[in-house]
Amino acid sequence: MLNRALAPEFGQIENIKLIEANPFVLDNGLKTFIINGGEQDLIRIEFVFSNINWDAGSPLQSFATNTLLNDGTSEFSAAQIADRIDFYGAFLQTEYNYDQASVTLYTLNKHLSVTLPIVKAIITDSIFPQVEIDTFILNQKQKLSVNLEKNDFIGRKVFNETLFGNTLYGYDISAKDYDQLNREQLTQYYKSAYQPANCTIILSGKVSDKALNEINSHFGKDWKSADSFKENNFDFTGKPGAEIYIEKPDALQSAIRIGQLAINRNHTDFPGFQVLNTILGGYFGSRLMANIREDKGYTYGIGSAVVSLKNAGYFFIASEVGADVTASAMEEIRKEINILQNNLVSDEELSLVRNYMLGSMLGSLENALSHADKFKNIYFSNLGYDYYDRYIQVVRNITAKDVLELANKYLNWDDFQKVVVGKK
Amino acid sequence: MVSFERFVLPNGLKVLVHEDPTTPMAVVNVLYDVGARDEDPDKTGFAHLFEHLMFGGSVNIPSYDEPLQRVGGENNAFTSNDITNYYITLPSVNLETAFWLESDRMLSLAFSEKSLEVQRSVVCEEFKQRYLNQPYGDVWLKLRPMAYKTHPYQWATIGKVLQHIEEATIEDVKDFFKKHYNPANAILVVGGSVKTEQVKLLAEKWFGSIPGYSKVKRNLPAEPQQTEERRETVHANVPLNALYTVFHMPSRNDEGYYSSDLISDILSRGNSSRLFRNLLKDQKLFSEINAYLTGSLDAGLFVLEGKPLPGISMEVAEAAIWTELEKLKTEYVNPEELTKVKNKIESTMVFSEMNLLDKAMNLAFFELLGDANLLNTETTNYLEVTAEQIRNQAQNIFRKENSSTLYYLAN
């Protein structure tokens, strides 16, 4: 007779193997990395450019330049670019984050030869037509006005500004910043940022020698670096914790975002901090979810995260909770932090979190594209693959005492910036 | 091409196996053939609330999530108007844990009062977060009852009103479970580094002893043909006006689905699409504009939505959309444009084959449609669509008397 109350035996996760990136240098010195694998005859090509020349007087230059890249070159109009890319079933995306702006092409290998020249034109010969800039400004301002009606958007914006001030990480973008964008500024930024010296190419999927040759002939020959540029370097110092309350009288829910500056991936404590974060709010079974959603029913979801940026690291907890239980939810969050600082996590919970994190790591290595994402995490933090060996070692061996010490070192309720948008 | 094996247990559970030795992971996907369309009109939102309760402990296992996380697994679920789908990813060495957990909650739930009470609150917060406390969040709560007068698609998965969720009782939960959660009403897909023989043994061991009931026969009222244009205007605290027009269209199983889907791609997929190109970029009438399908199993909706720029009247914006629709009704789409949208379908299909969970979910969904192998012939169905079929389909769909239009105006 089957005993359904008894869990089946289970095994430990032993072999987590990463496909390591193969370095390659194009003829002009452009750094290229290849992560080869997979059955499907497709390729992803990422051109990653660091954000540079930060200027609080033109805070949108990097974002706007990146977004407007596919809106016209001296040879192709925005319509022609879109037609060509779409016709071959390819996907061309521009992506922007705090540290980098990128251009990514996803295509079947059979269409690489016809789509690559378009990408080359975009990266080396964009002209930023005024009419496209005008449309961009108009539409972005509309989007911003909608976002400003969302409590969680406001919470994030205010929180980041509190932590990072007038830097690219914290700048509070408003409609007037869009209004002052101009063509000259974009052209200038484009010239500085989109050059081989500020670019890294990452190829993943089925990467043939033929594909590599084509990439070299498009991007490794006549594309040269000319301008000098200044890397973004920001310094942040923690400030006393504060409560920042933005009242929304009609709110049904309050958006909560609280946290503080912390460490980034380069710090030796980072993997341990990730374990601590997972216990607190990093997965469905976390303490915050167990308490505030699954026991109290205050929210649809609550989570925490540690974020690693080039010039900073930070920790935050975020949720949207019923407006009438905002204060109670805050109090429960405070209690959970307090418990982590004063009570050792049980062996049972710690072993569960270990296994969960290792399984999650294994599951995040699904295909060549995800292996490439793992590579980017370390490469852009100036770390090698031994980072992951160490990460796995820490997850396997961290003790309850270590977790408690980390909680006392990095989580301090009084130092938290506590942003609430909605009702108290 | 997604290969699979299929077998059926004596209790009626259909099992599909997709062997993919390239990954160390396994996926276990269980699709239950029940969705919001199967709800009582006075107890809406129940299928989705029930999905939450499926994580509140089963008859022999007090916690669902914890033992799964302990073996390195993760899970989630979603409910639509048509189906409820649960999925697990875990290291394939621990595959049996997934069978243990999934089979016990198919056998019976714990029916805990505490779980019901908490999940009622959680779902109410979800209702607020996604539908009530977001700009334009309630638009589908208004559009569905405009378009559907008879068919249960007239309510959203979350339910008509918070009150329906607040009033759910444990008896409702038990009845719903009894009616819909049994082997004959489920499709189990196991994928990843697994073997069919291994899956057969595990399926028989864990699911074989669950009593089988005959599948509930669904008898939903068909939506009568719409004969008059419907229009409504609402005012809300939003910064921009928005325009929504929905048309009735064929069901997911109908041949006409494919031409309809390609029409939505022609109109709105990618930066070369007609609405984006003509109405947003060239004529500068909208800051955002989209066309898409609900893709439902019974006759669905073709949706057009856009936010006109300041200074553009709703009437001008609406007329511009109709000009684009009229073009589709009168002119053949040119061969190049048709090839373009078909190429995109083809490449999307190849990209989706890189993802194990996508493959497993797709197999389950197409099995529900009638045969999992339809997944592999799906691209061909699109490639065979002609310009004439597209024009005819546009003529069938884009008629005023087949439309419901909502003006969602800023206060």
XYZ file of C-alpha atoms in Angstrom, chain A residues 199-401:
203
model
C 31.498 47.861 -26.648
C 31.431 44.166 -25.802
C 29.831 41.632 -28.138
C 28.276 38.490 -26.709
C 27.198 35.730 -29.082
C 25.049 32.866 -27.900
C 23.106 30.022 -29.478
C 24.433 28.104 -32.447
C 27.479 30.195 -33.309
C 29.275 28.968 -36.429
C 32.657 30.113 -37.747
C 30.795 31.575 -40.669
C 28.701 33.733 -38.352
C 31.797 34.858 -36.502
C 33.486 35.811 -39.779
C 30.485 37.841 -40.828
C 30.426 39.644 -37.526
C 34.116 40.364 -37.829
C 33.759 41.726 -41.335
C 30.911 44.026 -40.282
C 32.168 45.178 -36.903
C 35.878 44.376 -36.839
C 37.212 46.185 -39.901
C 36.395 49.831 -40.553
C 34.646 50.534 -37.251
C 37.184 52.466 -35.182
C 37.211 54.290 -31.871
C 37.853 58.009 -32.126
C 36.390 59.964 -29.235
C 37.417 59.880 -25.616
C 34.755 59.275 -22.986
C 34.405 59.262 -19.257
C 33.182 56.172 -17.423
C 30.392 56.693 -14.911
C 31.787 56.571 -11.421
C 29.495 57.229 -8.513
C 30.221 57.244 -4.803
C 27.472 56.759 -2.316
C 27.402 57.102 1.407
C 24.618 55.807 3.567
C 22.457 58.354 5.286
C 20.212 58.046 8.316
C 17.051 56.084 7.698
C 13.889 58.077 7.146
C 10.193 57.562 6.647
C 8.934 59.035 3.415
C 5.195 59.055 3.088
C 3.339 60.065 -0.051
C -0.340 60.163 0.595
C -2.865 59.010 -2.003
C -6.272 59.548 -0.472
C -8.115 57.224 -2.880
C -5.652 54.350 -2.692
C -7.011 50.846 -2.164
C -3.480 49.610 -1.629
C -0.238 51.171 -0.439
C 3.023 50.546 -2.227
C 5.821 49.869 0.236
C 9.481 50.020 -0.706
C 12.107 49.972 2.016
C 15.795 49.217 2.136
C 19.304 50.583 2.165
C 22.647 50.679 0.396
C 24.458 47.368 0.611
C 27.214 45.481 -1.163
C 27.510 44.403 -4.759
C 28.716 41.192 -6.373
C 32.359 42.136 -5.938
C 32.118 41.918 -2.177
C 33.040 38.607 -0.614
C 29.841 38.614 1.469
C 27.588 38.840 -1.588
C 26.711 35.130 -1.979
C 25.997 34.862 1.741
C 23.835 37.966 1.535
C 21.901 36.277 -1.253
C 21.205 33.329 1.035
C 20.039 35.719 3.744
C 17.857 37.542 1.233
C 16.326 34.302 -0.032
C 15.348 33.328 3.504
C 13.793 36.718 4.123
C 12.015 37.466 0.864
C 13.659 35.816 -2.114
C 11.295 32.954 -2.908
C 7.699 31.872 -2.547
C 8.328 30.138 0.767
C 10.248 33.096 2.214
C 9.478 34.448 5.681
C 7.920 37.629 4.328
C 5.618 35.655 2.023
C 4.823 33.093 4.705
C 3.914 35.747 7.222
C 2.479 38.674 5.304
C 0.753 36.840 2.464
C 0.179 33.264 3.535
C -0.627 33.915 7.196
C -2.067 37.446 7.277
C -3.387 37.805 3.740
C -2.278 41.451 3.608
C -0.919 41.280 0.057
C -0.854 39.426 -3.244
C 2.930 39.389 -3.085
C 5.926 40.601 -1.123
C 9.582 40.103 -1.868
C 13.071 41.341 -1.235
C 16.159 41.555 -3.404
C 19.837 42.395 -3.392
C 20.841 44.333 -6.452
C 24.374 44.540 -7.776
C 25.246 47.608 -9.805
C 28.641 48.690 -11.079
C 29.032 51.487 -8.540
C 26.777 50.299 -5.757
C 24.780 47.530 -4.234
C 21.458 47.856 -2.524
C 18.836 45.878 -0.719
C 15.089 46.417 -0.804
C 11.768 44.942 0.232
C 8.713 45.754 -1.905
C 5.022 45.016 -1.722
C 1.584 46.410 -2.370
C -0.623 45.870 0.648
C -4.229 46.638 1.534
C -4.403 50.356 2.433
C -6.029 49.562 5.772
C -3.243 47.175 6.829
C -0.245 49.273 5.776
C 0.939 49.922 9.331
C 0.477 46.287 10.333
C 2.399 45.104 7.290
C 5.289 47.455 8.118
C 5.320 46.174 11.661
C 5.458 42.559 10.476
C 8.356 43.375 8.150
C 10.210 44.965 11.041
C 9.570 41.875 13.163
C 10.964 39.571 10.470
C 14.173 41.607 10.215
C 14.466 41.540 13.974
C 14.049 37.772 14.127
C 16.798 37.259 11.547
C 19.112 39.411 13.649
C 18.411 37.653 16.916
C 17.468 34.038 16.235
C 19.454 31.382 14.429
C 17.716 29.985 11.370
C 16.872 26.315 11.906
C 18.800 23.564 10.122
C 15.607 22.510 8.450
C 14.930 25.908 6.938
C 18.532 26.486 5.988
C 18.822 23.155 4.205
C 15.584 23.843 2.353
C 16.880 27.226 1.190
C 20.207 25.689 0.144
C 18.478 23.105 -2.006
C 16.035 25.616 -3.395
C 18.874 27.959 -4.412
C 20.923 25.195 -6.008
C 17.881 23.898 -7.908
C 17.112 27.400 -9.011
C 20.698 27.865 -10.198
C 20.531 24.604 -12.132
C 17.202 25.597 -13.652
C 18.551 28.975 -14.706
C 21.039 27.267 -17.040
C 18.445 26.182 -19.536
C 20.106 27.029 -22.826
C 23.074 28.839 -24.360
C 21.277 32.167 -23.973
C 20.895 31.694 -20.240
C 24.530 30.608 -19.923
C 25.409 33.879 -21.653
C 23.364 35.779 -19.060
C 25.357 34.081 -16.317
C 28.551 35.149 -18.053
C 27.415 38.776 -18.246
C 26.799 38.828 -14.490
C 30.419 38.037 -13.750
C 32.127 39.663 -16.700
C 30.661 43.091 -16.103
C 31.570 42.819 -12.409
C 35.159 41.968 -13.381
C 34.803 38.502 -11.887
C 35.756 35.106 -13.285
C 33.888 31.790 -13.317
C 35.377 30.998 -9.907
C 32.698 33.367 -8.624
C 30.103 30.691 -9.292
C 32.253 27.998 -7.656
C 32.430 30.153 -4.599
C 28.716 30.967 -4.760
C 27.879 27.269 -4.793
C 30.328 26.609 -1.955
C 28.770 29.349 0.153
C 25.222 28.152 -0.511
C 26.239 24.614 0.483
C 28.235 25.499 3.572
C 26.895 28.697 5.085
C 25.934 28.285 8.754
C 23.059 29.698 10.760
C 25.570 31.793 12.666
